[in-house]
Short mmCIF file of C-alpha atoms in Angstrom, two decimals:
data_model
loop_
_atom_site.label_atom_id
_atom_site.label_comp_id
_atom_site.label_asym_id
_atom_site.label_seq_id
_atom_site.Cartn_x
_atom_site.Cartn_y
_atom_site.Cartn_z
CA ALA A 1 -14.04 1.41 0.85
CA LYS A 2 -17.41 2.75 0.70
CA ASN A 3 -19.75 1.07 3.09
CA GLY A 4 -17.21 -1.63 3.88
CA ILE A 5 -14.59 -1.63 6.57
CA ALA A 6 -12.39 1.43 6.39
CA ASP A 7 -8.78 0.81 5.05
CA GLU A 8 -7.33 2.11 8.17
CA MET A 9 -9.16 -0.16 10.33
CA ILE A 10 -8.05 -3.19 8.38
CA ASN A 11 -4.35 -1.80 8.55
CA GLN A 12 -4.84 -1.43 12.45
CA VAL A 13 -6.12 -4.98 12.80
CA ILE A 14 -3.45 -6.50 10.78
CA ASP A 15 -0.59 -4.29 11.74
CA VAL A 16 -1.36 -3.58 15.38
CA HIS A 17 -3.79 -5.86 17.02
CA THR A 18 -2.74 -9.17 15.18
CA VAL A 19 0.83 -8.97 16.08
CA SER A 20 -0.01 -8.41 19.84
CA VAL A 21 -2.71 -11.10 19.98
CA LEU A 22 -1.05 -14.04 18.28
CA PRO A 23 2.12 -14.17 20.54
CA GLU A 24 -0.51 -14.12 23.40
CA VAL A 25 -2.46 -17.10 21.99
CA ARG A 26 0.81 -19.09 21.57
CA ARG A 27 2.15 -18.25 24.96
CA LYS A 28 -1.27 -19.29 26.52
CA LEU A 29 -1.11 -22.70 24.45
CA GLY A 30 2.75 -23.29 25.44
CA LEU A 31 3.57 -22.96 21.79
CA PRO A 32 7.05 -21.57 20.42
CA PRO A 33 7.06 -18.50 18.57
CA ASP A 34 5.68 -18.40 14.96
CA SER A 35 4.13 -21.86 15.41
CA PHE A 36 0.89 -22.86 13.54
CA ILE A 37 -2.33 -22.10 15.32
CA VAL A 38 -6.02 -22.66 14.13
CA PRO A 39 -8.83 -19.97 14.12
CA SER A 40 -10.68 -21.62 16.91
CA ASP A 41 -7.61 -21.18 19.24
CA VAL A 42 -7.62 -17.30 18.43
CA HIS A 43 -11.63 -17.26 18.96
CA ASP A 44 -11.21 -18.90 22.42
CA TYR A 45 -8.52 -16.25 23.32
CA LEU A 46 -10.71 -13.18 22.14
CA ILE A 47 -13.78 -14.65 24.10
CA ASP A 48 -11.65 -15.23 27.24
CA THR A 49 -10.34 -11.51 27.09
CA GLY A 50 -13.60 -10.05 26.24
CA LEU A 51 -12.83 -8.92 22.76
CA LEU A 52 -15.50 -11.26 21.39
CA SER A 53 -18.67 -12.61 22.71
CA THR A 54 -20.44 -15.92 22.25
CA SER A 55 -23.65 -13.96 21.35
CA GLN A 56 -21.80 -12.65 18.31
CA PHE A 57 -21.46 -16.35 17.04
CA VAL A 58 -23.60 -17.18 14.01
CA GLY A 59 -22.46 -20.63 12.81
CA VAL A 60 -19.52 -22.77 11.55
CA CYS A 61 -19.45 -24.95 8.59
CA GLY A 62 -16.73 -26.73 6.50
CA GLY A 63 -16.06 -29.46 4.07
CA SER A 64 -14.48 -29.65 0.61
CA ILE A 65 -13.85 -26.22 -0.79
CA LEU A 66 -14.73 -27.70 -4.20
CA ASP A 67 -17.96 -29.15 -3.23
CA ASP A 68 -20.69 -26.83 -4.46
CA ASP A 69 -23.16 -27.93 -1.55
CA HIS A 70 -20.54 -27.31 1.19
CA ILE A 71 -19.75 -23.86 -0.29
CA GLU A 72 -23.49 -23.04 -0.69
CA GLN A 73 -24.02 -23.88 3.10
CA PHE A 74 -21.13 -21.35 3.87
CA LYS A 75 -22.84 -18.69 1.71
CA SER A 76 -26.20 -19.53 3.29
CA THR A 77 -24.86 -19.20 6.74
CA LEU A 78 -23.15 -16.01 6.03
CA LEU A 79 -26.01 -14.36 4.26
CA LEU A 80 -28.70 -15.98 6.86
CA LEU A 81 -30.62 -17.23 3.88
CA ASN A 82 -32.38 -20.01 5.63
CA ASP A 83 -32.77 -18.75 9.28
CA ASP A 84 -35.58 -16.32 9.91
CA ARG A 85 -34.77 -16.21 13.61
CA GLU A 86 -31.10 -15.32 13.08
CA ARG A 87 -32.17 -12.57 10.55
CA LYS A 88 -34.33 -10.93 13.24
CA ARG A 89 -31.63 -11.23 15.80
CA LEU A 90 -28.95 -9.77 13.83
CA ARG A 91 -30.97 -7.15 11.89
CA GLY A 92 -28.77 -4.10 11.00
CA LYS A 93 -25.65 -5.75 12.30
CA ARG A 94 -22.66 -6.51 9.99
CA LEU A 95 -21.42 -10.11 9.43
CA GLY A 96 -18.23 -11.71 8.55
CA ALA A 97 -16.26 -14.89 8.58
CA THR A 98 -12.80 -16.28 9.13
CA PHE A 99 -12.10 -18.85 6.52
CA PHE A 100 -9.30 -21.38 7.16
CA PHE A 101 -8.03 -23.20 4.02
CA ALA A 102 -4.62 -24.67 3.04
CA GLY A 103 -3.03 -23.52 6.25
CA HIS A 104 -3.90 -19.91 6.00
CA VAL A 105 -6.83 -17.82 7.30
CA ILE A 106 -8.56 -15.16 5.19
CA ALA A 107 -11.72 -12.96 6.15
CA PHE A 108 -15.15 -12.43 4.30
CA HIS A 109 -17.17 -9.42 5.05
CA LEU A 110 -20.73 -8.97 4.05
CA ILE A 111 -21.88 -5.57 2.95
CA ASN A 112 -25.53 -4.62 2.63
CA HIS A 113 -26.05 -1.48 0.39
CA GLU A 114 -29.07 -0.25 -1.51
CA GLY A 115 -30.46 -3.76 -1.73
CA CYS A 116 -27.35 -5.34 -3.05
CA HIS A 117 -25.23 -7.98 -1.00
CA HIS A 118 -21.52 -7.28 -1.58
CA ILE A 119 -18.86 -9.79 -0.37
CA GLU A 120 -15.26 -8.85 0.41
CA LEU A 121 -12.43 -11.15 0.81
CA ILE A 122 -9.57 -9.63 2.76
CA ASP A 123 -6.24 -11.46 2.94
CA SER A 124 -3.58 -10.07 5.16
CA LEU A 125 -0.77 -12.26 3.75
CA PRO A 126 -1.59 -12.92 -0.02
CA ASN A 127 0.29 -14.63 -2.81
CA HIS A 128 0.00 -11.99 -5.33
CA GLU A 129 0.39 -14.50 -8.10
CA THR A 130 -3.20 -15.35 -7.12
CA TRP A 131 -4.54 -11.95 -7.99
CA LYS A 132 -2.58 -11.00 -11.17
CA ILE A 133 -4.67 -10.00 -14.10
CA GLY A 134 -4.81 -12.78 -16.77
CA GLN A 135 -5.03 -15.55 -14.10
CA ALA A 136 -8.24 -14.11 -12.55
CA SER A 137 -11.83 -14.58 -13.69
CA THR A 138 -13.54 -11.42 -14.92
CA ASP A 139 -16.31 -12.46 -12.41
CA VAL A 140 -14.30 -11.19 -9.68
CA SER A 141 -15.39 -7.75 -9.70
CA CYS A 142 -12.80 -5.57 -7.69
CA TYR A 143 -9.38 -5.81 -6.64
CA ASP A 144 -8.06 -3.28 -3.87
CA ASP A 145 -5.01 -2.88 -2.08
CA ARG A 146 -4.68 -1.35 1.26
CA ASP A 147 -4.18 2.20 0.17
CA PRO A 148 -7.45 4.26 0.71
CA SER A 149 -9.88 2.74 -1.59
CA GLU A 150 -12.09 4.42 -4.22
CA THR A 151 -14.32 1.71 -4.66
CA SER A 152 -17.95 2.48 -5.72
CA SER A 153 -20.74 0.41 -4.69
CA ARG A 154 -22.79 0.65 -7.91
CA CYS A 155 -24.11 -2.47 -9.23
CA SER A 156 -23.60 -1.63 -12.83
CA ASP A 157 -21.85 -3.29 -15.81
CA ASN A 158 -19.77 -0.01 -16.39
CA TYR A 159 -18.38 -0.24 -12.94
CA TYR A 160 -16.96 -3.74 -13.60
CA GLU A 161 -15.25 -2.40 -16.72
CA GLU A 162 -13.85 0.75 -14.72
CA ILE A 163 -12.62 -1.26 -11.98
CA TRP A 164 -10.93 -3.88 -14.37
CA GLU A 165 -9.13 -1.19 -16.28
CA ARG A 166 -8.00 0.36 -12.88
CA SER A 167 -6.75 -3.13 -11.71
CA GLU A 168 -4.59 -3.66 -14.94
CA ARG A 169 -2.70 -0.46 -14.06
CA PHE A 170 -1.81 -1.87 -10.45
CA ASP A 171 1.43 -3.14 -10.11
CA TYR A 172 1.25 -6.24 -7.88
CA GLU A 173 4.95 -6.94 -8.16
CA GLN A 174 5.63 -3.59 -6.14
CA ASN A 175 2.96 -4.10 -3.64
CA ARG A 176 3.27 -6.84 -0.86
CA ASN A 177 0.37 -5.48 1.38
CA ALA A 178 -2.84 -7.09 2.07
CA VAL A 179 -5.45 -7.60 -0.66
CA ARG A 180 -9.20 -6.75 -0.53
CA VAL A 181 -11.35 -8.31 -3.35
CA ARG A 182 -14.92 -7.22 -3.63
CA CYS A 183 -17.68 -8.96 -5.47
CA LEU A 184 -20.59 -6.78 -6.23
CA ASP A 185 -22.91 -9.89 -6.58
CA VAL A 186 -23.16 -12.77 -4.36
CA ARG A 187 -23.34 -14.84 -7.69
CA HIS A 188 -19.56 -14.16 -7.95
CA MET A 189 -18.60 -15.51 -4.61
CA ASP A 190 -18.41 -19.01 -5.84
CA THR A 191 -16.12 -17.98 -8.62
CA LEU A 192 -14.09 -15.89 -6.10
CA ILE A 193 -13.72 -18.90 -3.61
CA ARG A 194 -12.96 -21.43 -6.46
CA HIS A 195 -10.36 -19.09 -7.98
CA TYR A 196 -8.68 -18.73 -4.61
CA ALA A 197 -8.68 -22.51 -3.94
CA LEU A 198 -7.20 -23.42 -7.34
CA ALA A 199 -4.44 -21.00 -6.81
CA LYS A 200 -3.53 -22.47 -3.66
CA PHE A 201 -3.28 -26.10 -4.66
CA SER A 202 0.15 -27.55 -5.63
CA ASP A 203 0.44 -29.88 -8.34
CA GLU A 204 0.67 -32.85 -6.05
CA GLU A 205 -2.58 -31.74 -4.18
CA LYS A 206 -4.18 -31.41 -7.65
CA ARG A 207 -3.51 -34.97 -8.57
CA PHE A 208 -4.71 -35.91 -5.15
CA CYS A 209 -7.95 -34.24 -5.77
CA ASP A 210 -8.15 -35.83 -9.35
CA GLU A 211 -7.49 -39.44 -7.82
CA HIS A 212 -9.56 -39.28 -4.47
CA LEU A 213 -13.19 -38.61 -3.82
CA TRP A 214 -13.86 -36.20 -0.94
CA GLN A 215 -14.42 -38.22 2.26
CA GLU A 216 -14.91 -36.45 5.59
CA ALA A 217 -13.06 -39.09 7.36
CA ASN A 218 -9.82 -38.11 5.53
CA SER A 219 -10.31 -34.28 6.09
CA SER A 220 -7.26 -34.12 8.38
CA PHE A 221 -5.05 -34.59 5.37
CA ASP A 222 -7.23 -33.82 2.37
CA PRO A 223 -6.03 -30.55 0.70
CA ARG A 224 -9.59 -29.55 -0.02
CA VAL A 225 -10.76 -29.24 3.57
CA PHE A 226 -11.84 -25.75 4.78
CA GLN A 227 -13.61 -24.32 7.96
CA ALA A 228 -15.47 -21.17 8.41
CA PHE A 229 -16.50 -19.43 11.46
CA ILE A 230 -19.23 -16.81 10.95
CA TRP A 231 -19.49 -13.90 13.40
CA ALA A 232 -21.62 -10.64 13.92
CA GLU A 233 -20.78 -7.42 15.23
CA ALA A 234 -21.52 -6.67 18.80
#
């Protein structure tokens, strides 16, 4: 995708690097194959092996995925909105985040292009029901699979219409690969995250959210909890 991470690189990370790293993380932790691990375990392993540096760490935030203030804090950290010192330190570097929610990890990638902030969500193991046309909001500007993307970076209303028409022709039932969703304006990021969250909740979890206010003390079992780690390129 133009000015984003190349599709080939995403493929390589998912299909080559991940399948070699995750077994090593589980082995180091003494866990059986295919057991659940959290992002911080993987981060620690990448730092220990020199693939990631603590100097690349930008911040961590979390809370309820349905709380506007909690999501705004995540956006502010990713976009460096309230930190002049970090903006200077990381000037010219790309930023991204691992986003842990509902037992699954996705990635967000920030693209700065011609004065526009674009946000990409990359899901290596998506539920394609989440991204079917008709269920998604038109505020989500772009749907890309892992085939070489033709995505443009123009911030125009016509571009939204072109992408939407192209998305309607895409057969999600025939494609089970990763999904890349690009927002051409950061204002759409709220809609994207909310859509992703609501598509994840089971009926039982929705009832829980309706009947219980968010309390941080209950985050270990509250289905709304998320955690995001923001990193910069070396």
